[in-house]
Short mmCIF file of C-alpha atoms in Angstrom, two decimals:
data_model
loop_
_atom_site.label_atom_id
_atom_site.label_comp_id
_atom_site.label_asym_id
_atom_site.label_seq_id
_atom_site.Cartn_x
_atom_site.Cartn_y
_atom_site.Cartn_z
CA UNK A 1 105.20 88.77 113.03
CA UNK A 2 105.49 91.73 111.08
CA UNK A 3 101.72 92.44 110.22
CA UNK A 4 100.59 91.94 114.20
CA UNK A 5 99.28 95.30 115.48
CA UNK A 6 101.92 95.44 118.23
CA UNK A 7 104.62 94.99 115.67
CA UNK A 8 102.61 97.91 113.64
CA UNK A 9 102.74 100.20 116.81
CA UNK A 10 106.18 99.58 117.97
CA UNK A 11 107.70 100.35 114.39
CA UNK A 12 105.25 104.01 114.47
CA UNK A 13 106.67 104.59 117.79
CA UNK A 14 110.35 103.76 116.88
CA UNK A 15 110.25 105.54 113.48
CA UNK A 16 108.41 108.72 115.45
CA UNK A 17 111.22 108.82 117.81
CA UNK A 18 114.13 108.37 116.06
CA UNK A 19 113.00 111.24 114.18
CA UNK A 20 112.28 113.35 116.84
CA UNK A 21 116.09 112.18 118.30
CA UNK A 22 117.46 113.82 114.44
CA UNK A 23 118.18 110.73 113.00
CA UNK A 24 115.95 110.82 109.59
CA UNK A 25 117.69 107.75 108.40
CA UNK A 26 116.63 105.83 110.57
CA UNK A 27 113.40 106.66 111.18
CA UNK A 28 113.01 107.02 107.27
CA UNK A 29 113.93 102.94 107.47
CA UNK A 30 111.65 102.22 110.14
CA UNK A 31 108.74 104.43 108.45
CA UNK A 32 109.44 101.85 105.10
CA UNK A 33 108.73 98.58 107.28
CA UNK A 34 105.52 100.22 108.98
CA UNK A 35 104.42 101.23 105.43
CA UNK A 36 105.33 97.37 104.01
CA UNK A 37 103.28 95.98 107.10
CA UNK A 38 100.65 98.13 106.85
CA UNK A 39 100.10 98.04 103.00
CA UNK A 40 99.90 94.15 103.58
CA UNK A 41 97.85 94.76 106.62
CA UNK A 42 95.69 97.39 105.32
CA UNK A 43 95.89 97.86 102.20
CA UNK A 44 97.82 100.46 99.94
CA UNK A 45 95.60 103.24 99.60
CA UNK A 46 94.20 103.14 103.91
CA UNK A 47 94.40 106.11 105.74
CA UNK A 48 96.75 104.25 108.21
CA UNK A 49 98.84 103.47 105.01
CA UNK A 50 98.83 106.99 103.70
CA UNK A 51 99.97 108.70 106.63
CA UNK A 52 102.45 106.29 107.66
CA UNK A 53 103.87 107.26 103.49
CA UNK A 54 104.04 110.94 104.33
CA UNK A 55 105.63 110.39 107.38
CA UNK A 56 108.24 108.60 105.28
CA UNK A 57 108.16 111.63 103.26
CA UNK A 58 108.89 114.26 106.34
CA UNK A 59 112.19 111.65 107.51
CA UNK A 60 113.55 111.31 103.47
CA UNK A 61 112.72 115.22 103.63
CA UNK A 62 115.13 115.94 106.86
CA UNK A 63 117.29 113.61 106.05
CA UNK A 64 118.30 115.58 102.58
CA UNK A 65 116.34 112.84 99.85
CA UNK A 66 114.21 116.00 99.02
CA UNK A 67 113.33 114.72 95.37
CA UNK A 68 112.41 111.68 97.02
CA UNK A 69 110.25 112.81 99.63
CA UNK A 70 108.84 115.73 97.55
CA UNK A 71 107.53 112.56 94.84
CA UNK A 72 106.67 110.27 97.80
CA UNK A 73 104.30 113.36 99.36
CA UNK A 74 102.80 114.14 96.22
CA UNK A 75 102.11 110.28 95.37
CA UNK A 76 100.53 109.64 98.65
CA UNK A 77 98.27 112.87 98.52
CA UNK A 78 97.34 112.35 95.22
CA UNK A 79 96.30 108.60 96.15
CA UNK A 80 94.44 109.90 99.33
CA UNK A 81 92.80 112.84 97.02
CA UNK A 82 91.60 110.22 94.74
CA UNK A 83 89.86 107.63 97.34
CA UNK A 84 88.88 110.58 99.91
CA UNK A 85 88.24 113.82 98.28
CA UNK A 86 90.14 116.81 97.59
CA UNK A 87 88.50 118.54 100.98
CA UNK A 88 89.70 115.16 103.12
CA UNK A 89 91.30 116.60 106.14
CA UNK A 90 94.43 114.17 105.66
CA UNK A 91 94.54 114.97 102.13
CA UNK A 92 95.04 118.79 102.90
CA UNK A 93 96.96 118.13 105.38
CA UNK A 94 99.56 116.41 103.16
CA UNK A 95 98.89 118.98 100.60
CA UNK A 96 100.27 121.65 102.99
CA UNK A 97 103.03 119.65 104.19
CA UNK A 98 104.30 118.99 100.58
CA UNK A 99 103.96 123.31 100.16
CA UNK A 100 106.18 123.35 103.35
CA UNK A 101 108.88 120.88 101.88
CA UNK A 102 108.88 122.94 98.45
CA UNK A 103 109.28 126.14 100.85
CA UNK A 104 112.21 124.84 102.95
CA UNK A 105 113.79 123.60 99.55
CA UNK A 106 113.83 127.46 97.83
CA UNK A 107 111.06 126.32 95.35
CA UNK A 108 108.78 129.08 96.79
CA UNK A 109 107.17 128.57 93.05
CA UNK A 110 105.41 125.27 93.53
CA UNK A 111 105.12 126.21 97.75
CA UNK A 112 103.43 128.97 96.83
CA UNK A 113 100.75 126.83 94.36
CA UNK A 114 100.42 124.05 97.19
CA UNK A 115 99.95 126.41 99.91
CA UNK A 116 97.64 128.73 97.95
CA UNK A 117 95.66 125.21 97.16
CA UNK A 118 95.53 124.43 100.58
CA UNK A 119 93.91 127.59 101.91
CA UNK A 120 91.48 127.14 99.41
CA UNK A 121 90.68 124.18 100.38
CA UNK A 122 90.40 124.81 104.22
CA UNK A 123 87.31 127.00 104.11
CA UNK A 124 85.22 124.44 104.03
CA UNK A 125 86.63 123.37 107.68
CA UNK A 126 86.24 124.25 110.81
CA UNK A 127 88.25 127.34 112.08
CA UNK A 128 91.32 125.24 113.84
CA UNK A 129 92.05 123.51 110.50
CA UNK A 130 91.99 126.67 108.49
CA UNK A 131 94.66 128.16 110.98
CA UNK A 132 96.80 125.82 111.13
CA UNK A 133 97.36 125.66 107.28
CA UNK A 134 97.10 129.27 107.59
CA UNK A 135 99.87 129.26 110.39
CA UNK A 136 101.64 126.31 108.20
CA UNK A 137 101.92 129.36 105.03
CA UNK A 138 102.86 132.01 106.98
CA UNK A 139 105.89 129.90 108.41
CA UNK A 140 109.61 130.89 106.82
CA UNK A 141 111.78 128.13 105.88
CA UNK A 142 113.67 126.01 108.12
CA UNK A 143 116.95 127.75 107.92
CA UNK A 144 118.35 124.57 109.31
CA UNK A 145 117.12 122.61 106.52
CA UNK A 146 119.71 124.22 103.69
CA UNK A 147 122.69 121.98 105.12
CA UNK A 148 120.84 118.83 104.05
CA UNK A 149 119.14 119.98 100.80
CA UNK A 150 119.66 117.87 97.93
CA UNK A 151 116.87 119.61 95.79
CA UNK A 152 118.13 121.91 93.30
CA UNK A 153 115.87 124.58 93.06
CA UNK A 154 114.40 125.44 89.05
CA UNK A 155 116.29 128.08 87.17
CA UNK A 156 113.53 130.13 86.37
CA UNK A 157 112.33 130.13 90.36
CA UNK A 158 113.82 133.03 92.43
CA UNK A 159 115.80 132.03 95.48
CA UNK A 160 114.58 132.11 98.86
CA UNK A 161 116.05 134.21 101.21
CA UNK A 162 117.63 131.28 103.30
CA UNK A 163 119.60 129.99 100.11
CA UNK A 164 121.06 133.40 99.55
CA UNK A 165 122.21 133.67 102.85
CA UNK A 166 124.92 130.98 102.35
CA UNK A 167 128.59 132.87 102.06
#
């Protein structure tokens, strides 16, 4: 059935790899089942639950629902920052992958505030946390990412550099 833990796997596995194969639709599908199963499994606000949401977010994000994804992210972290903490290690972690979505969508306003957040955040970690969110704000956009963008960057926001490339 669809709440029995091999069910629960299998759709993680599928929605993992059809992402990995470029096919965010898909996996952004798949991702909404595992999170149905697992909010009736688990509950809404789990940490199973919550990670299996910002996965959703990354596939909505690559597949070009960047509004979507950016709410989705920001929901789920601000759920997991209210049961866990604001120093939770999955918390930050979303935090800093919502800074990277604003980055890749030429908001470098609000990926700027998210990432700055998240370094602050990370000193209280050990050192591999702190550089991978330090790694994670030193990363340019994905250049790659400006053929599916749906997000329309604010007016008063300068541009980043892989929007203005566009002829």
């Amino acid at each position: 059935g669809p709440g029995h833990p091999t069910t629960i796997r299998a759709l993680g596995v599928a929605a993992a790899a059809l992402l990995a194969d470029h096919r965010p639709r898909q996996s952004a599908a798949r991702y909404r089942n595992l999170v149905a199963a697992l909010t009736t499994t688990s509950g809404p606000a789990s940490g199973h639950t919550l990670a299996a949401r910002a996965d959703l977010a990354r596939a909505l994000h690559h597949a070009g629902s960047c509004a979507t994804a950016h709410h989705e992210l920001a929901n789920t972290w601000h759920t997991r920052r209210l049961h866990a903490g604001d120093t939770d290690v999955l918390a930050l972690r979303m935090l800093t992958r919502l800074a990277g979505m604003y980055r890749d969508c030429a908001d470098p306003g609000l990926a700027d505030h998210h990432f700055w957040q998240s370094l602050h955040l990370a000193r209280v970690h050990p050192e591999p946390l702190r550089r991978q969110v330090q790694h994670a704000a030193a990363r340019p956009p994905r250049p790659e990412h400006r053929t599916v963008c749906t997000y329309p960057p604010p007016a008063h926001a300068p541009r980043s550099r892989h929007r203005q490339a566009q002829p």
